[in-house]
Amino acid sequence: MAVLACLTAAVTWALGLTALHVALCLAGSVLISAIVGVLRAHAVAASLQLKRDAELQLVAQAAGAAEQTMIWTADELCRGSRPALPPDPQRAADDPLENVFELIGNLQVQGAGALLRVHDESQAAVLVEMHRTLTRRQHVLIDEMLEHLTSLQEATEDPVLLDRSFRIDHLATRLRRMVESVSVVLGGRSLRETRAPVQVSTVLRGAKSEVVKYPRVLTVPGDVGAAFALPAHVHPEVAHLLAELIDNGLEHSDPATNVVVRAQKVAAGVLIEVEDRATLLMDPAQRDMLNHLLAHPDQADVAAQVRYGHLGLITTAKIAARHGLKVWLVMNAMGGTTAHVIIPNRYLVPTPPAVGTVTISTEPVPAAAQPAYAGAAQQRVRPAPDNRGTTDRLPRRQRVDRPMPPAATAPAMPTQAANPRAAADWRTNLNAGLSAGPGPGTSHP
């Protein structure tokens, strides 16, 4: 500003202006300097404000990220999974903004760690771990009980005792499925183990045997039931999955109708359909919600599903996700619901057809091996006469003892075919005897 005033004074003296003109020029220069100063101050203030707003925006984003991390950690813990801790923040320099970011990062890590520690040390976590241990022990005891029941059924023939033992066997089988459902919902497996593949038809019958109202279930395995088997590590949980779907269909269908379970081969593998006929139509919004649950079980709130009574569906969804099965629900033509289950081709084990064979011998059966009652006894044929009357006349009848055939359950063997040569000789001897005279010791009437 002083430089501008000096320049103004020098210009006015060089031009020979009066004092009034000099004063006016100095006033104008001062005004211009003030305006320029104000504009520069506003520009600097605006720049500082923009920088401050940007820094505040970064701080808000960091705080929002920390909040989302806390919410996500809590949601994952509620779903039964254990999320990983966020990475530790980098050491900040002398920049105050970096120090703020470091503090927010430390708060994020400490908050997630506190949630995990509270979850691990809470009573609910202890109860979950206790239930996992108890389900394994209960499953072992139920398997042992089923083995004893099988031995008892094989050792007795009393129909009353067999009926009661089969009822107890069915109750134990249903109890085993409930224990396995609890294990699956808590993040474990169905606990059933086998060592050999099982045919698809056997899997369908096994799933039918695990439901309460099994007389209403019709299984239609078709050609697929005997043509393919499922591996040992897959078929127990597939049977569990189908039992849950069948039980759900029985509970929400007309008691006077049947639930049909069909199996057929498709391009993707084996398609199993569980079809029911419901008395009330399912809401399309509810069906969409259930299909989303079956397709994304990791996003489901397990506690809420248990409260809503969808324990069977959450069990089905977790089993399907573990083995890569596809399960979805559609409305059928009868107004009910059909559950579709796709078992991929990689799990199908082809089984050879079990067809019985009968070996037939081509050698003729000897005559001595024929039983006495199977056909008429062969009579010894006499030689033909020589027309001199010295040979036997007519063949005499002889008494042949034929024992009565025993009462056999097997059908009699076919009689031996007639001998044309023996028949011709018999007719020749008969004609010769009729043409000859009467023998000695005989008289004509």
Tab-separated table of C-alpha atoms in Angstrom, residues 215-218 250 253-260 275-277:
chain	number	residue	atom	x	y	z
A	215	PRO	CA	-47.979	-93.265	6.181
A	216	ARG	CA	-48.963	-90.164	4.179
A	217	VAL	CA	-45.663	-90.090	2.277
A	218	LEU	CA	-45.389	-91.727	-1.142
A	250	LEU	CA	-46.958	-82.724	6.020
A	253	SER	CA	-50.974	-79.709	3.765
A	254	ASP	CA	-54.402	-81.295	3.915
A	255	PRO	CA	-54.347	-84.288	6.327
A	256	ALA	CA	-56.425	-86.307	3.840
A	257	THR	CA	-53.807	-85.978	1.084
A	258	ASN	CA	-50.369	-87.457	0.530
A	259	VAL	CA	-46.962	-85.884	0.160
A	260	VAL	CA	-45.274	-87.300	-2.938
A	275	GLU	CA	-44.991	-82.097	-3.465
A	276	ASP	CA	-47.865	-81.367	-1.089
A	277	ARG	CA	-51.436	-80.158	-1.417
